[in-house]
Amino acid sequence: MQKENQDFIIAIISGTLFILLFGLISFLVVYSYVRHKRKLLQEKEAREIVYQKELLQAQLEMQEHTFRTIAQEIHDNVGQILGLVKLNVNLLVLSMKDNPIVENLREQTNKAAAELRHLGNSYHADRLAEQGLIDAVKQQLEQLQKTGMFTTTFCSEYDRLQISKNSLIFLYRMLQEALNNIVKHAKADKIDLSISQRFGEVCITLKDNGQGFNMADSSFKPGIGLLSMRERAAMINVQMELNSKPGVGTSIQFSFNQKEL
């Protein structure tokens, strides 16, 4: 009877150990499967991120190519035509001295030529790199000031930023887009842009006194321009911060480490 009890206890222990061992093996199999599946999903997400970045890079390169082509066309075709117009106007001025109408025509022609030259330079990547971000941005603000629709201010703690050509172009396009949004949507008449140093980083801050918007509103949806700025910023490791209040205005700040750009 005692032997039967011992056999019964051994059978229970063996069964329990078998169940535990089976459970452990099952757990390890499930855990390995889940881990493998998670790894596959992470790899898929990583490939998707790389693909999206490469796709965006290709789109931006195409955009820059388009800008370069436009700038070249402005210089080669429209610029030459306007140059001939200037020449003829100057000849007209010589033959009709002290004529206020002709003199005004010359001034307007010279102004149009200068504006066209600035426009071409602002879209030509090589000229942007040569000019530098600070001078290029100052020129953009000056063009807005000349319209008479905006009062602009600019201040910088830097004379020149030491960043790569691609990062410079990306930053400039982001600022162009931000200024374009102000012109189109903000209903502002004052624009302030500052470039400062904060905790070892460069901070570019653009502010307007426009109508602003409520970012917490469920109806707020960022437009293509804002999404494009965020995508460009992420590609070159620039932190972008957007703040806006209805009736107060909007500010956008780009911060980065020069050594990383």
Short mmCIF file of C-alpha atoms in Angstrom, two decimals:
data_model
loop_
_atom_site.label_atom_id
_atom_site.label_comp_id
_atom_site.label_asym_id
_atom_site.label_seq_id
_atom_site.Cartn_x
_atom_site.Cartn_y
_atom_site.Cartn_z
CA MET A 1 0.00 0.00 0.00
CA GLN A 2 2.88 2.30 0.87
CA LYS A 3 4.57 1.49 -2.44
CA GLU A 4 1.38 2.35 -4.30
CA ASN A 5 1.22 5.69 -2.51
CA GLN A 6 4.83 6.40 -3.41
CA ASP A 7 4.16 5.50 -7.02
CA PHE A 8 1.11 7.75 -6.99
CA ILE A 9 3.11 10.68 -5.54
CA ILE A 10 5.89 10.12 -8.06
CA ALA A 11 3.30 10.05 -10.85
CA ILE A 12 1.79 13.35 -9.59
CA ILE A 13 5.23 14.97 -9.32
CA SER A 14 6.23 13.69 -12.76
CA GLY A 15 2.95 14.91 -14.25
CA THR A 16 3.36 18.30 -12.59
CA LEU A 17 6.95 18.59 -13.83
CA PHE A 18 5.82 17.58 -17.32
CA ILE A 19 3.07 20.18 -17.31
CA LEU A 20 5.47 22.85 -16.04
CA LEU A 21 8.07 21.85 -18.61
CA PHE A 22 5.45 21.87 -21.36
CA GLY A 23 4.19 25.25 -20.17
CA LEU A 24 7.73 26.62 -20.11
CA ILE A 25 8.47 25.31 -23.60
CA SER A 26 5.16 26.71 -24.85
CA PHE A 27 5.93 30.07 -23.24
CA LEU A 28 9.38 30.15 -24.80
CA VAL A 29 7.95 29.27 -28.21
CA VAL A 30 5.26 31.96 -27.95
CA TYR A 31 7.76 34.48 -26.58
CA SER A 32 10.21 33.70 -29.39
CA TYR A 33 7.42 34.04 -31.96
CA VAL A 34 6.22 37.35 -30.53
CA ARG A 35 9.77 38.67 -30.31
CA HIS A 36 10.52 37.59 -33.86
CA LYS A 37 7.28 39.17 -35.09
CA ARG A 38 8.05 42.39 -33.23
CA LYS A 39 11.53 42.44 -34.75
CA LEU A 40 10.07 41.98 -38.22
CA LEU A 41 7.63 44.83 -37.59
CA GLN A 42 10.44 47.08 -36.35
CA GLU A 43 12.53 46.24 -39.40
CA LYS A 44 9.54 46.94 -41.62
CA GLU A 45 8.95 50.29 -39.90
CA ALA A 46 12.64 51.14 -40.20
CA ARG A 47 12.58 50.29 -43.92
CA GLU A 48 9.43 52.39 -44.31
CA ILE A 49 11.10 55.35 -42.58
CA VAL A 50 14.17 55.02 -44.79
CA TYR A 51 11.96 54.75 -47.87
CA GLN A 52 9.95 57.83 -46.89
CA LYS A 53 13.16 59.78 -46.27
CA GLU A 54 14.61 58.70 -49.60
CA LEU A 55 11.33 59.58 -51.33
CA LEU A 56 11.27 63.00 -49.66
CA GLN A 57 14.93 63.52 -50.53
CA ALA A 58 14.17 62.74 -54.18
CA GLN A 59 11.20 65.13 -54.16
CA LEU A 60 13.30 67.89 -52.62
CA GLU A 61 16.09 67.30 -55.13
CA MET A 62 13.56 67.57 -57.94
CA GLN A 63 12.24 70.77 -56.38
CA GLU A 64 15.75 72.21 -56.16
CA HIS A 65 16.35 71.23 -59.77
CA THR A 66 13.15 73.06 -60.73
CA PHE A 67 14.24 76.13 -58.76
CA ARG A 68 17.64 76.04 -60.44
CA THR A 69 16.02 75.80 -63.87
CA ILE A 70 13.68 78.71 -63.11
CA ALA A 71 16.58 80.82 -61.86
CA GLN A 72 18.57 80.02 -64.99
CA GLU A 73 15.62 80.88 -67.23
CA ILE A 74 15.14 84.17 -65.40
CA HIS A 75 18.80 85.00 -65.91
CA ASP A 76 19.19 83.79 -69.49
CA ASN A 77 15.87 84.75 -71.07
CA VAL A 78 13.83 87.23 -69.05
CA GLY A 79 16.98 88.95 -67.81
CA GLN A 80 18.31 89.44 -71.31
CA ILE A 81 15.00 90.81 -72.57
CA LEU A 82 14.81 93.22 -69.66
CA GLY A 83 18.41 94.21 -70.31
CA LEU A 84 17.49 95.20 -73.86
CA VAL A 85 14.53 97.15 -72.51
CA LYS A 86 16.86 99.02 -70.13
CA LEU A 87 19.20 99.84 -72.98
CA ASN A 88 16.36 101.23 -75.12
CA VAL A 89 14.96 103.19 -72.20
CA ASN A 90 18.38 104.72 -71.53
CA LEU A 91 18.62 105.74 -75.18
CA LEU A 92 15.16 107.25 -74.89
CA VAL A 93 16.25 109.21 -71.82
CA LEU A 94 19.22 110.64 -73.73
CA SER A 95 16.98 111.77 -76.59
CA MET A 96 14.26 113.16 -74.28
CA LYS A 97 16.16 114.85 -71.46
CA ASP A 98 14.29 116.33 -68.53
CA ASN A 99 11.15 114.39 -69.44
CA PRO A 100 9.67 113.22 -66.09
CA ILE A 101 7.65 110.42 -67.69
CA VAL A 102 10.71 108.93 -69.39
CA GLU A 103 12.82 109.37 -66.25
CA ASN A 104 10.17 107.55 -64.22
CA LEU A 105 10.12 104.79 -66.84
CA ARG A 106 13.89 104.34 -66.41
CA GLU A 107 13.58 104.15 -62.64
CA GLN A 108 10.82 101.56 -62.88
CA THR A 109 12.81 99.51 -65.40
CA ASN A 110 15.90 99.55 -63.17
CA LYS A 111 13.76 98.53 -60.20
CA ALA A 112 12.20 95.67 -62.17
CA ALA A 113 15.66 94.46 -63.22
CA ALA A 114 16.89 94.55 -59.62
CA GLU A 115 13.81 92.69 -58.35
CA LEU A 116 14.23 90.07 -61.06
CA ARG A 117 17.89 89.61 -60.16
CA HIS A 118 17.02 89.16 -56.48
CA LEU A 119 14.29 86.68 -57.38
CA GLY A 120 16.68 84.60 -59.47
CA ASN A 121 19.33 84.62 -56.74
CA SER A 122 16.83 83.52 -54.09
CA TYR A 123 16.05 80.33 -56.02
CA HIS A 124 19.56 79.44 -57.20
CA ALA A 125 21.14 76.99 -54.76
CA ASP A 126 24.76 77.77 -55.65
CA ARG A 127 24.22 81.50 -55.20
CA LEU A 128 22.48 80.85 -51.88
CA ALA A 129 25.47 78.86 -50.67
CA GLU A 130 27.83 81.61 -51.78
CA GLN A 131 25.70 84.36 -50.27
CA GLY A 132 25.13 82.63 -46.94
CA LEU A 133 21.92 82.10 -45.01
CA ILE A 134 22.03 85.33 -43.01
CA ASP A 135 22.45 87.64 -46.02
CA ALA A 136 19.87 85.67 -48.01
CA VAL A 137 17.27 85.98 -45.23
CA LYS A 138 18.01 89.69 -44.79
CA GLN A 139 17.41 90.15 -48.50
CA GLN A 140 14.05 88.38 -48.28
CA LEU A 141 12.96 90.67 -45.45
CA GLU A 142 14.12 93.72 -47.39
CA GLN A 143 11.99 92.64 -50.35
CA LEU A 144 8.94 92.34 -48.09
CA GLN A 145 9.69 95.74 -46.55
CA LYS A 146 9.83 97.33 -50.01
CA THR A 147 6.27 96.26 -50.74
CA GLY A 148 5.07 98.74 -48.13
CA MET A 149 2.81 96.06 -46.63
CA PHE A 150 5.17 94.97 -43.87
CA THR A 151 7.53 96.42 -41.30
CA THR A 152 10.41 94.01 -40.80
CA THR A 153 13.19 93.78 -38.23
CA PHE A 154 16.27 91.58 -38.27
CA CYS A 155 19.00 90.93 -35.72
CA SER A 156 21.69 88.28 -35.53
CA GLU A 157 24.40 87.35 -33.05
CA TYR A 158 26.26 85.66 -35.91
CA ASP A 159 27.99 87.14 -38.93
CA ARG A 160 27.85 83.84 -40.79
CA LEU A 161 26.66 80.32 -39.99
CA GLN A 162 29.08 77.46 -40.58
CA ILE A 163 26.77 74.79 -41.99
CA SER A 164 26.83 72.54 -45.03
CA LYS A 165 25.37 73.60 -48.36
CA ASN A 166 22.45 71.13 -48.22
CA SER A 167 21.51 72.16 -44.67
CA LEU A 168 21.75 75.83 -45.64
CA ILE A 169 19.39 75.31 -48.57
CA PHE A 170 16.94 73.30 -46.44
CA LEU A 171 16.91 76.00 -43.73
CA TYR A 172 16.44 78.75 -46.28
CA ARG A 173 13.54 76.94 -47.97
CA MET A 174 11.91 76.44 -44.55
CA LEU A 175 12.21 80.15 -43.80
CA GLN A 176 10.95 80.99 -47.29
CA GLU A 177 7.90 78.81 -46.68
CA ALA A 178 7.30 80.40 -43.27
CA LEU A 179 7.50 83.90 -44.76
CA ASN A 180 5.23 82.83 -47.61
CA ASN A 181 2.65 81.60 -45.07
CA ILE A 182 2.78 84.97 -43.31
CA VAL A 183 2.19 86.82 -46.57
CA LYS A 184 -0.68 84.54 -47.63
CA HIS A 185 -2.47 83.72 -44.39
CA ALA A 186 -1.35 85.71 -41.35
CA LYS A 187 -2.85 89.14 -42.17
CA ALA A 188 0.15 90.63 -40.41
CA ASP A 189 1.97 93.91 -40.96
CA LYS A 190 5.02 93.28 -38.78
CA ILE A 191 7.63 90.53 -39.12
CA ASP A 192 10.56 89.99 -36.75
CA LEU A 193 13.40 87.56 -37.40
CA SER A 194 16.27 86.92 -35.01
CA ILE A 195 19.23 84.55 -34.99
CA SER A 196 20.65 83.97 -31.51
CA GLN A 197 22.76 81.56 -29.52
CA ARG A 198 21.14 79.57 -26.74
CA PHE A 199 22.79 76.79 -24.72
CA GLY A 200 25.36 76.29 -27.47
CA GLU A 201 22.75 76.02 -30.21
CA VAL A 202 21.66 78.36 -32.97
CA CYS A 203 18.06 79.56 -32.62
CA ILE A 204 16.29 81.17 -35.57
CA THR A 205 13.01 82.75 -34.49
CA LEU A 206 10.43 84.20 -36.87
CA LYS A 207 7.47 86.12 -35.42
CA ASP A 208 4.49 87.97 -36.87
CA ASN A 209 1.68 90.03 -35.35
CA GLY A 210 -1.03 88.45 -37.49
CA GLN A 211 -4.35 86.85 -36.68
CA GLY A 212 -2.83 83.62 -35.38
CA PHE A 213 -4.76 80.39 -34.85
CA ASN A 214 -5.71 77.91 -32.15
CA MET A 215 -3.44 74.88 -32.41
CA ALA A 216 -5.55 72.98 -29.85
CA ASP A 217 -8.68 73.33 -31.97
CA SER A 218 -9.78 69.97 -33.39
CA SER A 219 -10.53 71.68 -36.70
CA PHE A 220 -6.89 72.82 -37.07
CA LYS A 221 -5.09 70.88 -39.76
CA PRO A 222 -1.52 71.76 -40.77
CA GLY A 223 -1.18 72.63 -44.45
CA ILE A 224 1.30 71.31 -46.97
CA GLY A 225 3.70 74.16 -46.26
CA LEU A 226 3.86 73.42 -42.53
CA LEU A 227 4.22 69.69 -43.12
CA SER A 228 7.01 70.38 -45.61
CA MET A 229 8.86 72.48 -43.02
CA ARG A 230 8.56 69.71 -40.41
CA GLU A 231 9.82 67.09 -42.88
CA ARG A 232 12.79 69.21 -43.93
CA ALA A 233 13.62 69.95 -40.29
CA ALA A 234 13.55 66.26 -39.37
CA MET A 235 15.84 65.37 -42.29
CA ILE A 236 18.64 67.70 -41.16
CA ASN A 237 18.20 67.22 -37.39
CA VAL A 238 16.68 70.64 -36.73
CA GLN A 239 14.20 71.11 -33.88
CA MET A 240 11.12 73.05 -34.98
CA GLU A 241 8.71 74.66 -32.51
CA LEU A 242 5.49 76.37 -33.58
CA ASN A 243 3.41 78.60 -31.31
CA SER A 244 0.33 80.62 -32.23
CA LYS A 245 -2.50 82.42 -30.47
CA PRO A 246 -5.61 83.91 -32.09
CA GLY A 247 -5.35 87.68 -32.26
CA VAL A 248 -1.72 87.67 -31.07
CA GLY A 249 0.31 86.16 -33.89
CA THR A 250 2.55 83.22 -34.67
CA SER A 251 6.16 82.34 -33.93
CA ILE A 252 8.31 79.59 -35.42
CA GLN A 253 11.65 78.64 -33.95
CA PHE A 254 14.32 76.47 -35.56
CA SER A 255 17.15 75.34 -33.27
CA PHE A 256 20.19 73.25 -34.15
CA ASN A 257 23.85 72.56 -33.48
CA GLN A 258 26.07 73.96 -36.24
CA LYS A 259 28.48 71.03 -35.94
CA GLU A 260 25.69 68.57 -36.77
CA LEU A 261 24.66 70.46 -39.91
#
